[in-house]
XYZ file of N, CA and C in Angstrom:
780
model
N 162.932 -20.561 67.606
C 164.110 -21.119 66.935
C 165.166 -21.456 67.987
N 165.031 -22.645 68.541
C 165.838 -23.017 69.698
C 167.029 -23.895 69.358
N 167.298 -24.113 68.064
C 168.382 -25.003 67.687
C 169.729 -24.293 67.629
N 169.784 -23.067 68.097
C 171.036 -22.315 68.134
C 171.644 -22.400 69.531
N 172.941 -22.611 69.588
C 173.633 -22.752 70.870
C 174.532 -21.561 71.193
N 174.957 -20.829 70.173
C 175.940 -19.758 70.366
C 175.382 -18.372 70.069
N 174.200 -18.350 69.521
C 173.453 -17.106 69.370
C 172.028 -17.366 69.833
N 171.326 -16.310 70.147
C 169.880 -16.379 70.334
C 169.254 -15.759 69.106
N 168.323 -16.458 68.495
C 167.680 -15.954 67.280
C 166.170 -16.100 67.435
N 165.501 -14.970 67.502
C 164.055 -14.954 67.733
C 163.405 -14.047 66.698
N 162.335 -14.515 66.092
C 161.563 -13.668 65.177
C 160.194 -13.404 65.786
N 159.746 -12.177 65.633
C 158.440 -11.762 66.144
C 157.774 -10.922 65.072
N 157.055 -11.586 64.189
C 156.456 -10.868 63.065
C 157.535 -10.262 62.182
N 157.517 -8.945 61.971
C 158.492 -8.311 61.079
C 159.853 -8.050 61.717
N 159.998 -8.367 63.005
C 161.244 -8.073 63.715
C 161.979 -9.360 64.060
N 163.259 -9.430 63.696
C 164.123 -10.547 64.075
C 165.206 -10.016 65.010
N 165.521 -10.804 66.029
C 166.542 -10.405 66.994
C 167.630 -11.474 67.061
N 168.862 -11.024 66.807
C 170.024 -11.906 66.890
C 170.897 -11.423 68.044
N 171.162 -12.312 68.987
C 172.021 -11.966 70.122
C 173.214 -12.902 70.150
N 174.412 -12.350 70.043
C 175.630 -13.156 70.201
C 175.631 -13.660 71.632
N 175.702 -14.977 71.816
C 175.385 -15.539 73.125
C 176.463 -16.489 73.642
N 177.672 -15.956 73.741
C 178.766 -16.664 74.427
C 179.341 -15.728 75.494
N 178.535 -15.301 76.435
C 179.001 -14.285 77.387
C 180.218 -14.716 78.202
N 180.366 -16.006 78.466
C 181.524 -16.474 79.230
C 182.816 -16.344 78.438
N 182.696 -16.192 77.110
C 183.860 -15.998 76.240
C 183.820 -14.623 75.602
N 183.161 -13.663 76.257
C 183.033 -12.287 75.759
C 182.442 -12.255 74.351
N 181.565 -13.234 74.073
C 180.938 -13.355 72.753
C 181.966 -13.431 71.636
N 183.100 -14.101 71.944
C 184.124 -14.321 70.931
C 183.566 -15.160 69.791
N 184.029 -14.877 68.584
C 183.502 -15.528 67.391
C 184.365 -16.734 67.040
N 183.839 -17.933 67.334
C 184.482 -19.158 66.883
C 183.681 -19.689 65.701
N 184.059 -20.850 65.196
C 183.391 -21.353 63.997
C 181.914 -21.640 64.247
N 181.601 -22.163 65.415
C 180.207 -22.495 65.717
C 179.340 -21.247 65.732
N 179.818 -20.193 66.371
C 179.039 -18.949 66.390
C 178.923 -18.373 64.990
N 180.015 -18.382 64.235
C 179.976 -17.833 62.870
C 178.986 -18.601 62.003
N 178.970 -19.935 62.148
C 178.022 -20.750 61.381
C 176.581 -20.332 61.685
N 176.286 -20.168 62.974
C 174.927 -19.822 63.371
C 174.558 -18.402 62.956
N 175.512 -17.486 63.055
C 175.256 -16.109 62.630
C 174.978 -16.051 61.135
N 175.758 -16.797 60.355
C 175.539 -16.821 58.899
C 174.187 -17.431 58.567
N 173.800 -18.471 59.301
C 172.500 -19.103 59.053
C 171.361 -18.150 59.388
N 171.471 -17.450 60.508
C 170.424 -16.505 60.908
C 170.344 -15.338 59.928
N 171.498 -14.832 59.507
C 171.524 -13.722 58.553
C 170.895 -14.132 57.224
N 171.203 -15.342 56.776
C 170.627 -15.842 55.529
C 169.118 -15.976 55.654
N 168.661 -16.488 56.790
C 167.227 -16.611 57.032
C 166.550 -15.246 56.914
N 167.128 -14.259 57.577
C 166.542 -12.908 57.551
C 166.517 -12.326 56.144
N 167.537 -12.637 55.372
C 167.606 -12.094 54.014
C 166.611 -12.762 53.086
N 166.196 -13.986 53.425
C 165.305 -14.738 52.542
C 163.850 -14.695 52.971
N 163.569 -14.266 54.200
C 162.202 -14.237 54.698
C 161.566 -12.882 54.380
N 160.590 -12.828 53.495
C 159.991 -11.538 53.120
C 159.251 -10.862 54.260
N 158.927 -11.615 55.321
C 158.197 -11.021 56.439
C 159.091 -10.180 57.335
N 160.402 -10.421 57.291
C 161.328 -9.710 58.179
C 161.639 -8.334 57.601
N 161.352 -7.299 58.384
C 161.607 -5.924 57.956
C 162.725 -5.263 58.740
N 163.006 -5.788 59.942
C 164.025 -5.210 60.818
C 164.767 -6.342 61.519
N 166.083 -6.224 61.583
C 166.905 -7.174 62.339
C 167.675 -6.389 63.402
N 167.567 -6.822 64.646
C 168.314 -6.218 65.754
C 169.446 -7.156 66.120
N 170.670 -6.636 66.152
C 171.855 -7.423 66.508
C 172.493 -6.844 67.757
N 172.730 -7.687 68.755
C 173.377 -7.238 69.989
C 174.149 -8.393 70.604
N 174.729 -8.159 71.779
C 175.474 -9.201 72.469
C 174.910 -9.454 73.850
N 175.103 -10.657 74.353
C 174.647 -11.006 75.695
C 175.743 -10.681 76.707
N 175.356 -10.184 77.865
C 176.329 -9.916 78.912
C 176.986 -8.561 78.795
N 178.240 -8.467 79.217
C 178.940 -7.190 79.314
C 179.670 -6.793 78.045
N 179.789 -7.706 77.087
C 180.478 -7.429 75.831
C 179.502 -7.515 74.665
N 179.701 -6.644 73.676
C 179.045 -6.877 72.395
C 179.737 -8.074 71.757
N 181.036 -7.947 71.535
C 181.852 -9.079 71.096
C 183.316 -8.683 71.144
N 184.130 -9.584 71.687
C 185.573 -9.355 71.730
C 186.254 -9.738 70.430
N 185.468 -10.125 69.428
C 186.039 -10.461 68.126
C 186.340 -11.935 67.986
N 187.249 -12.256 67.065
C 187.604 -13.642 66.818
C 188.148 -14.326 68.059
N 187.789 -15.579 68.233
C 188.209 -16.357 69.400
C 189.664 -16.793 69.222
N 190.580 -16.054 69.836
C 192.008 -16.324 69.663
C 192.406 -17.671 70.252
N 191.760 -18.087 71.341
C 192.080 -19.383 71.926
C 191.734 -20.506 70.959
N 190.568 -20.405 70.335
C 190.177 -21.420 69.360
C 191.145 -21.440 68.183
N 191.599 -20.253 67.772
C 192.575 -20.184 66.684
C 193.872 -20.889 67.061
N 194.366 -20.596 68.259
C 195.654 -21.142 68.687
C 195.608 -22.644 68.898
N 194.442 -23.162 69.254
C 194.306 -24.591 69.526
C 194.038 -25.404 68.264
N 193.804 -24.728 67.150
C 193.553 -25.437 65.903
C 194.846 -26.063 65.378
N 194.802 -27.289 64.848
C 196.008 -27.915 64.291
C 196.547 -27.189 63.060
N 195.689 -26.444 62.376
C 196.105 -25.656 61.209
C 195.468 -24.276 61.340
N 196.218 -23.349 61.944
C 195.652 -22.036 62.246
C 195.211 -21.304 60.989
N 196.025 -21.385 59.927
C 195.676 -20.688 58.691
C 194.374 -21.199 58.101
N 194.218 -22.503 58.062
C 192.991 -23.093 57.527
C 191.798 -22.728 58.405
N 192.009 -22.733 59.723
C 190.939 -22.391 60.662
C 190.465 -20.968 60.424
N 191.404 -20.026 60.334
C 191.032 -18.618 60.171
C 190.399 -18.378 58.803
N 190.893 -19.061 57.771
C 190.319 -18.888 56.439
C 188.848 -19.287 56.425
N 188.533 -20.422 57.050
C 187.151 -20.881 57.101
C 186.293 -19.951 57.962
N 186.858 -19.535 59.105
C 186.122 -18.651 60.010
C 185.808 -17.325 59.328
N 186.804 -16.736 58.682
C 186.596 -15.457 58.004
C 185.577 -15.592 56.879
N 185.663 -16.677 56.128
C 184.725 -16.882 55.025
C 183.286 -16.964 55.539
N 183.088 -17.682 56.637
C 181.735 -17.821 57.193
C 181.237 -16.497 57.753
N 182.103 -15.802 58.496
C 181.725 -14.491 59.027
C 181.373 -13.540 57.905
N 182.126 -13.584 56.832
C 181.879 -12.676 55.710
C 180.582 -13.005 54.986
N 180.180 -14.271 54.984
C 178.860 -14.621 54.449
C 177.770 -13.915 55.250
N 177.942 -13.909 56.586
C 176.965 -13.240 57.450
C 176.953 -11.741 57.202
N 178.127 -11.120 57.130
C 178.222 -9.677 56.915
C 177.566 -9.289 55.590
N 177.838 -10.070 54.553
C 177.265 -9.768 53.238
C 175.752 -9.918 53.249
N 175.249 -10.975 53.883
C 173.801 -11.193 53.933
C 173.107 -10.060 54.685
N 173.703 -9.620 55.798
C 173.113 -8.540 56.584
C 173.134 -7.220 55.814
N 174.186 -7.006 55.043
C 174.304 -5.754 54.280
C 173.349 -5.712 53.099
N 173.127 -6.851 52.460
C 172.368 -6.868 51.214
C 170.909 -7.284 51.391
N 170.524 -7.694 52.596
C 169.124 -8.029 52.823
C 168.271 -6.765 52.728
N 166.994 -6.950 52.401
C 166.094 -5.807 52.311
C 165.753 -5.239 53.683
N 165.798 -6.075 54.716
C 165.491 -5.617 56.069
C 166.576 -4.675 56.570
N 166.185 -3.751 57.447
C 167.157 -2.865 58.080
C 167.869 -3.597 59.205
N 169.143 -3.289 59.385
C 169.930 -3.851 60.480
C 170.183 -2.761 61.516
N 169.662 -2.972 62.731
C 169.925 -2.072 63.849
C 170.863 -2.790 64.803
N 172.002 -2.194 65.089
C 172.962 -2.792 66.008
C 172.902 -2.063 67.345
N 172.721 -2.821 68.402
C 172.737 -2.284 69.763
C 174.052 -2.694 70.404
N 174.961 -1.733 70.564
C 176.303 -2.033 71.057
C 176.326 -1.910 72.581
N 176.384 -3.033 73.229
C 176.462 -3.091 74.685
C 177.893 -3.450 75.071
N 178.580 -2.597 75.788
C 179.941 -2.920 76.199
C 180.942 -2.800 75.071
N 181.981 -3.619 75.137
C 183.107 -3.507 74.201
C 182.856 -4.255 72.900
N 183.207 -3.611 71.787
C 183.206 -4.231 70.466
C 184.636 -4.167 69.947
N 185.292 -5.314 69.883
C 186.710 -5.357 69.507
C 186.911 -6.259 68.300
N 187.928 -5.948 67.496
C 188.251 -6.789 66.356
C 187.054 -6.987 65.448
N 186.753 -8.259 65.141
C 185.607 -8.562 64.288
C 184.301 -8.129 64.944
N 184.301 -8.019 66.270
C 183.127 -7.493 66.951
C 182.876 -6.048 66.576
N 183.941 -5.268 66.438
C 183.791 -3.888 65.997
C 183.353 -3.854 64.534
N 183.899 -4.753 63.727
C 183.490 -4.808 62.322
C 181.993 -5.038 62.208
N 181.465 -5.964 63.004
C 180.033 -6.228 62.998
C 179.244 -5.020 63.486
N 179.745 -4.397 64.539
C 179.019 -3.290 65.163
C 178.814 -2.133 64.200
N 179.827 -1.794 63.422
C 179.720 -0.609 62.562
C 178.995 -0.901 61.265
N 178.645 -2.173 61.012
C 177.988 -2.540 59.759
C 176.495 -2.284 59.784
N 175.961 -1.828 60.894
C 174.526 -1.604 60.991
C 174.051 -0.447 60.141
N 172.805 -0.524 59.706
C 172.182 0.617 59.036
C 171.906 1.720 60.048
N 171.628 1.323 61.278
C 171.542 2.229 62.412
C 172.317 1.589 63.553
N 173.150 2.380 64.224
C 173.970 1.857 65.315
C 173.712 2.690 66.563
N 173.223 2.034 67.601
C 172.953 2.692 68.873
C 173.871 2.070 69.913
N 174.596 2.906 70.643
C 175.559 2.416 71.627
C 175.145 2.812 73.033
N 175.342 1.913 73.965
C 175.205 2.266 75.364
C 176.376 3.140 75.765
N 176.199 3.949 76.790
C 177.243 4.901 77.167
C 178.538 4.228 77.620
N 178.490 2.960 78.008
C 179.712 2.255 78.416
C 180.377 1.526 77.253
N 179.796 1.628 76.054
C 180.359 0.940 74.892
C 181.737 1.491 74.551
N 182.562 0.628 73.988
C 183.899 1.025 73.546
C 184.235 0.249 72.282
N 185.033 0.856 71.423
C 185.372 0.267 70.131
C 186.886 0.229 69.967
N 187.410 -0.904 69.536
C 188.838 -0.990 69.243
C 189.066 -2.053 68.176
N 189.983 -1.777 67.266
C 190.280 -2.729 66.212
C 191.066 -3.926 66.742
N 192.163 -3.671 67.410
C 192.919 -4.709 68.142
C 193.614 -5.752 67.271
N 193.484 -5.680 65.962
C 194.072 -6.723 65.107
C 195.598 -6.716 65.137
N 196.208 -5.565 64.822
C 197.664 -5.547 64.728
C 198.320 -5.767 66.086
N 197.564 -5.580 67.148
C 198.072 -5.837 68.499
C 198.466 -7.296 68.655
N 197.789 -8.189 67.915
C 198.099 -9.620 67.997
C 198.653 -10.141 66.670
N 199.146 -9.234 65.830
C 199.796 -9.643 64.599
C 198.866 -10.051 63.472
N 197.620 -9.600 63.533
C 196.651 -9.936 62.495
C 196.242 -8.681 61.737
N 195.414 -8.846 60.719
C 194.892 -7.706 59.956
C 193.362 -7.751 59.962
N 192.725 -6.615 59.713
C 191.267 -6.541 59.857
C 190.493 -7.458 58.916
N 189.336 -7.895 59.413
C 188.386 -8.636 58.590
C 186.980 -8.196 58.983
N 185.979 -8.902 58.507
C 184.603 -8.585 58.864
C 184.056 -7.338 58.198
N 184.777 -6.802 57.225
C 184.289 -5.625 56.505
C 184.764 -4.295 57.052
N 185.630 -4.314 58.069
C 186.074 -3.053 58.672
C 186.775 -2.148 57.665
N 187.582 -2.739 56.775
C 188.318 -1.909 55.820
C 187.403 -1.368 54.722
N 186.190 -1.881 54.627
C 185.192 -1.331 53.706
C 184.394 -0.223 54.387
N 183.879 -0.530 55.570
C 182.966 0.409 56.230
C 183.670 1.612 56.851
N 184.763 1.386 57.545
C 185.356 2.478 58.315
C 185.794 3.665 57.457
N 186.490 3.472 56.328
C 186.856 4.653 55.533
C 185.641 5.439 55.049
N 184.551 4.747 54.776
C 183.338 5.419 54.318
C 182.649 6.170 55.444
N 182.761 5.649 56.653
C 182.084 6.252 57.791
C 182.876 7.398 58.409
N 184.180 7.215 58.554
C 184.973 8.185 59.317
C 186.177 8.717 58.558
N 186.401 8.255 57.314
C 187.537 8.738 56.535
C 188.766 7.868 56.702
N 189.678 7.994 55.760
C 190.872 7.149 55.742
C 191.800 7.461 56.912
N 192.007 8.747 57.228
C 192.965 9.103 58.269
C 192.551 8.524 59.621
N 191.301 8.674 59.978
C 190.844 8.149 61.266
C 190.831 6.617 61.256
N 190.538 6.043 60.089
C 190.603 4.585 59.981
C 192.028 4.100 60.202
N 192.986 4.777 59.601
C 194.385 4.410 59.812
C 194.743 4.463 61.293
N 194.297 5.510 61.957
C 194.601 5.654 63.379
C 194.028 4.491 64.182
N 192.767 4.149 63.929
C 192.149 3.061 64.681
C 192.821 1.721 64.399
N 193.128 1.462 63.131
C 193.666 0.155 62.761
C 195.127 -0.014 63.151
N 195.895 1.063 63.087
C 197.330 0.955 63.342
C 197.702 1.147 64.807
N 196.960 1.973 65.513
C 197.311 2.221 66.924
C 196.490 1.396 67.887
N 195.357 0.832 67.416
C 194.461 0.040 68.262
C 193.921 0.840 69.440
N 193.809 2.139 69.265
C 193.278 2.963 70.336
C 191.828 2.584 70.615
N 191.417 2.821 71.839
C 190.049 2.537 72.250
C 189.217 3.801 72.084
N 188.128 3.668 71.346
C 187.227 4.785 71.103
C 185.995 4.602 71.990
N 185.815 5.511 72.926
C 184.662 5.431 73.822
C 183.394 5.890 73.091
N 182.246 5.569 73.662
C 180.975 5.791 72.988
C 180.773 7.251 72.578
N 181.059 8.181 73.488
C 180.834 9.596 73.180
C 181.702 10.044 72.008
N 182.942 9.579 71.967
C 183.827 9.951 70.863
C 183.400 9.257 69.571
N 182.916 8.024 69.674
C 182.412 7.322 68.492
C 181.240 8.073 67.876
N 180.409 8.668 68.714
C 179.291 9.491 68.226
C 179.821 10.745 67.547
N 180.801 11.374 68.148
C 181.387 12.593 67.594
C 182.044 12.316 66.242
N 182.653 11.157 66.098
C 183.308 10.797 64.845
C 182.310 10.390 63.761
N 181.088 10.069 64.136
C 180.115 9.582 63.174
C 180.128 8.083 63.001
N 180.695 7.380 63.975
C 180.762 5.924 63.904
C 179.450 5.286 64.351
N 178.730 5.954 65.246
C 177.423 5.487 65.704
C 176.419 6.617 65.528
N 175.141 6.261 65.542
C 174.090 7.259 65.343
C 173.607 7.881 66.643
N 173.693 7.112 67.725
C 173.115 7.575 68.976
C 173.805 6.872 70.142
N 173.988 7.607 71.241
C 174.482 7.034 72.490
C 173.437 7.284 73.561
N 173.095 6.227 74.281
C 172.064 6.333 75.315
C 172.584 5.686 76.590
N 171.967 5.999 77.736
C 172.356 5.300 78.965
C 172.220 3.790 78.787
N 173.130 3.047 79.392
C 173.088 1.596 79.259
C 171.713 1.033 79.606
N 171.089 1.607 80.626
C 169.791 1.117 81.079
C 168.680 1.368 80.063
N 168.939 2.264 79.097
C 167.923 2.608 78.096
C 168.181 1.965 76.735
N 169.285 1.239 76.604
C 169.680 0.735 75.292
C 168.620 -0.179 74.692
N 168.177 -1.146 75.443
C 167.196 -2.101 74.917
C 165.896 -1.411 74.529
N 165.389 -0.542 75.394
C 164.126 0.145 75.095
C 164.261 1.055 73.884
N 165.397 1.738 73.769
C 165.607 2.639 72.631
C 165.624 1.871 71.318
N 166.344 0.773 71.305
C 166.449 -0.026 70.078
C 165.123 -0.710 69.757
N 164.421 -1.179 70.780
C 163.110 -1.787 70.539
C 162.140 -0.777 69.925
N 162.186 0.465 70.394
C 161.313 1.504 69.842
C 161.650 1.768 68.373
N 162.934 1.802 68.056
C 163.346 1.976 66.661
C 162.884 0.805 65.807
N 163.046 -0.407 66.343
C 162.631 -1.592 65.596
C 161.138 -1.551 65.309
N 160.348 -1.173 66.294
C 158.904 -1.078 66.096
C 158.554 -0.012 65.056
N 159.284 1.104 65.108
C 159.053 2.178 64.135
C 159.273 1.697 62.715
N 160.390 1.005 62.490
C 160.706 0.570 61.138
C 159.905 -0.668 60.734
N 159.418 -1.418 61.712
C 158.554 -2.559 61.400
C 157.246 -2.090 60.781
N 156.873 -0.862 61.064
C 155.648 -0.298 60.494
C 155.918 0.503 59.222
N 157.160 0.579 58.817
C 157.526 1.391 57.667
C 157.540 0.608 56.373
N 157.907 1.261 55.280
C 157.923 0.642 53.952
C 159.227 -0.126 53.716
N 159.156 -1.441 53.724
C 160.357 -2.263 53.582
C 161.084 -1.977 52.265
N 160.320 -1.844 51.177
C 160.949 -1.618 49.883
C 161.720 -0.314 49.823
N 161.167 0.742 50.390
C 161.853 2.038 50.394
C 163.152 1.954 51.186
N 163.084 1.331 52.358
C 164.288 1.197 53.180
C 165.333 0.340 52.482
N 164.875 -0.714 51.807
C 165.808 -1.569 51.067
C 166.485 -0.779 49.950
N 165.730 0.095 49.290
C 166.307 0.909 48.215
C 167.381 1.850 48.741
N 167.158 2.408 49.934
C 168.173 3.270 50.539
C 169.462 2.480 50.736
N 169.353 1.263 51.286
C 170.539 0.428 51.494
C 171.263 0.162 50.177
N 170.501 -0.212 49.157
C 171.101 -0.565 47.870
C 171.764 0.635 47.209
N 171.120 1.797 47.286
C 171.689 2.995 46.672
C 173.013 3.378 47.332
N 173.063 3.272 48.653
C 174.286 3.640 49.359
C 175.411 2.641 49.107
N 175.054 1.365 48.927
C 176.080 0.354 48.666
C 176.785 0.579 47.328
N 176.036 1.052 46.325
C 176.629 1.173 44.984
C 177.099 2.582 44.660
N 176.814 3.552 45.518
C 177.081 4.950 45.153
C 178.550 5.225 44.871
N 179.443 4.598 45.639
C 180.873 4.879 45.450
C 181.437 4.208 44.202
N 180.670 3.289 43.608
C 181.140 2.580 42.416
C 180.654 3.240 41.128
N 179.720 4.169 41.253
C 179.079 4.758 40.084
C 179.591 6.159 39.776
N 179.508 6.526 38.500
C 179.620 7.933 38.146
C 178.331 8.627 38.588
N 178.332 9.937 38.567
C 177.120 10.674 38.919
C 175.953 10.237 38.047
N 176.195 10.129 36.737
C 175.107 9.795 35.823
C 174.600 8.364 36.063
N 175.492 7.455 36.364
C 175.067 6.079 36.672
C 174.214 6.045 37.937
N 174.621 6.816 38.934
C 173.850 6.840 40.172
C 172.487 7.501 39.951
N 172.459 8.553 39.150
C 171.184 9.196 38.835
C 170.246 8.220 38.124
N 170.790 7.418 37.227
C 169.965 6.441 36.512
C 169.436 5.376 37.471
N 170.279 4.963 38.410
C 169.854 3.971 39.396
C 168.763 4.547 40.292
N 168.945 5.791 40.711
C 167.922 6.450 41.520
C 166.591 6.524 40.768
N 166.660 6.890 39.501
C 165.441 7.014 38.703
C 164.714 5.681 38.595
N 165.483 4.614 38.383
C 164.892 3.278 38.286
C 164.231 2.869 39.591
N 164.936 3.091 40.693
C 164.417 2.680 41.992
C 163.146 3.445 42.362
N 163.157 4.773 42.170
C 161.987 5.552 42.588
C 160.782 5.254 41.689
N 161.040 4.910 40.441
C 159.943 4.530 39.551
C 159.256 3.266 40.036
N 160.066 2.248 40.350
C 159.498 0.998 40.844
C 158.833 1.198 42.209
N 159.422 2.060 43.030
C 158.835 2.319 44.347
C 157.458 2.963 44.206
N 157.334 3.888 43.284
C 156.057 4.581 43.088
C 154.961 3.637 42.623
N 155.373 2.587 41.917
C 154.401 1.618 41.405
C 154.105 0.502 42.394
N 154.868 0.428 43.475
C 154.670 -0.628 44.467
C 153.474 -0.322 45.355
N 153.021 -1.343 46.083
C 151.885 -1.150 46.989
C 152.200 -0.102 48.052
N 153.428 -0.157 48.588
C 153.804 0.826 49.604
C 153.866 2.235 49.024
N 154.345 2.349 47.800
C 154.402 3.667 47.170
C 153.021 4.242 46.929
N 152.128 3.424 46.432
C 150.750 3.869 46.191
C 150.100 4.288 47.506
N 150.290 3.469 48.556
C 149.703 3.777 49.858
C 150.322 5.035 50.454
N 151.641 5.170 50.357
C 152.310 6.331 50.938
C 151.860 7.641 50.310
N 151.759 7.666 49.002
C 151.333 8.876 48.314
C 149.878 9.188 48.636
N 149.036 8.141 48.620
C 147.613 8.347 48.921
C 147.427 8.859 50.351
N 148.181 8.301 51.293
C 148.065 8.727 52.687
C 148.493 10.180 52.853
N 149.550 10.570 52.152
C 149.995 11.963 52.225
C 148.911 12.904 51.717
N 148.327 12.564 50.578
C 147.298 13.418 49.992
C 146.032 13.438 50.836
N 145.754 12.308 51.505
C 144.564 12.226 52.373
C 144.820 12.770 53.769
N 146.053 13.190 54.030
C 146.456 13.717 55.335
C 146.167 12.714 56.466
N 146.636 11.462 56.232
C 146.501 10.421 57.240
C 147.811 9.648 57.335
N 147.932 8.832 58.348
C 149.127 8.007 58.503
C 149.063 6.823 57.543
N 150.152 6.518 56.847
C 150.128 5.398 55.910
C 150.104 4.062 56.646
N 149.531 3.068 55.984
C 149.530 1.712 56.506
C 150.282 0.826 55.521
N 151.576 0.687 55.768
C 152.421 -0.083 54.853
C 152.293 -1.580 55.127
N 152.515 -2.375 54.104
C 152.400 -3.832 54.227
C 153.514 -4.366 55.128
């Protein structure tokens, strides 16, 4: 898939890899990059063969967030940002609601919308030099990209307030301690670690993993009884699926399952 200029998008069987690819601009998100990211995310959400999506950045930054220079040079800044945010949010929604798992490999700094993207992963692995900062109010803006949805759920309201209002920089080790990322590894091991995870989940049950994503997305909106009913529905359908039948049979046969 070589028609992308601002991201690299490669599919290899059940694994898709999206790399933000504007290293000379710290992978800043302008309209062109947002368009391509939304297109790639939509592709992944619609392709039944894709079971895992890996998202990372090229060069020394994961992403410095929205491209402020592009914003300032626009003849209508408000219209520019409205369109940019809408496109970015299409990508965020597609990545969150797709059945495939999203693994984010955070290399270097994730700032602003870059941080919003980074924390949206189902699994987030950071290199030891990674750093996270909201940075919005520093330039007179407010958060986008889903940060105000994900951060309170991940780290609580108080810590979210601190990050958003003070723009403090959270280093990788502290991000792990706060529960913002799942794992921190040496920078030199980041790619291999994430590739191993991708391979692991590429061999797993896509439907089961998709159900986990869906259950977690709706849990805060449901009463206990509503969530219990949703769980019951999901596990019933899972048990009747090909992966469910294979998983149960493999367990009883004391062998490794072979999921589709």
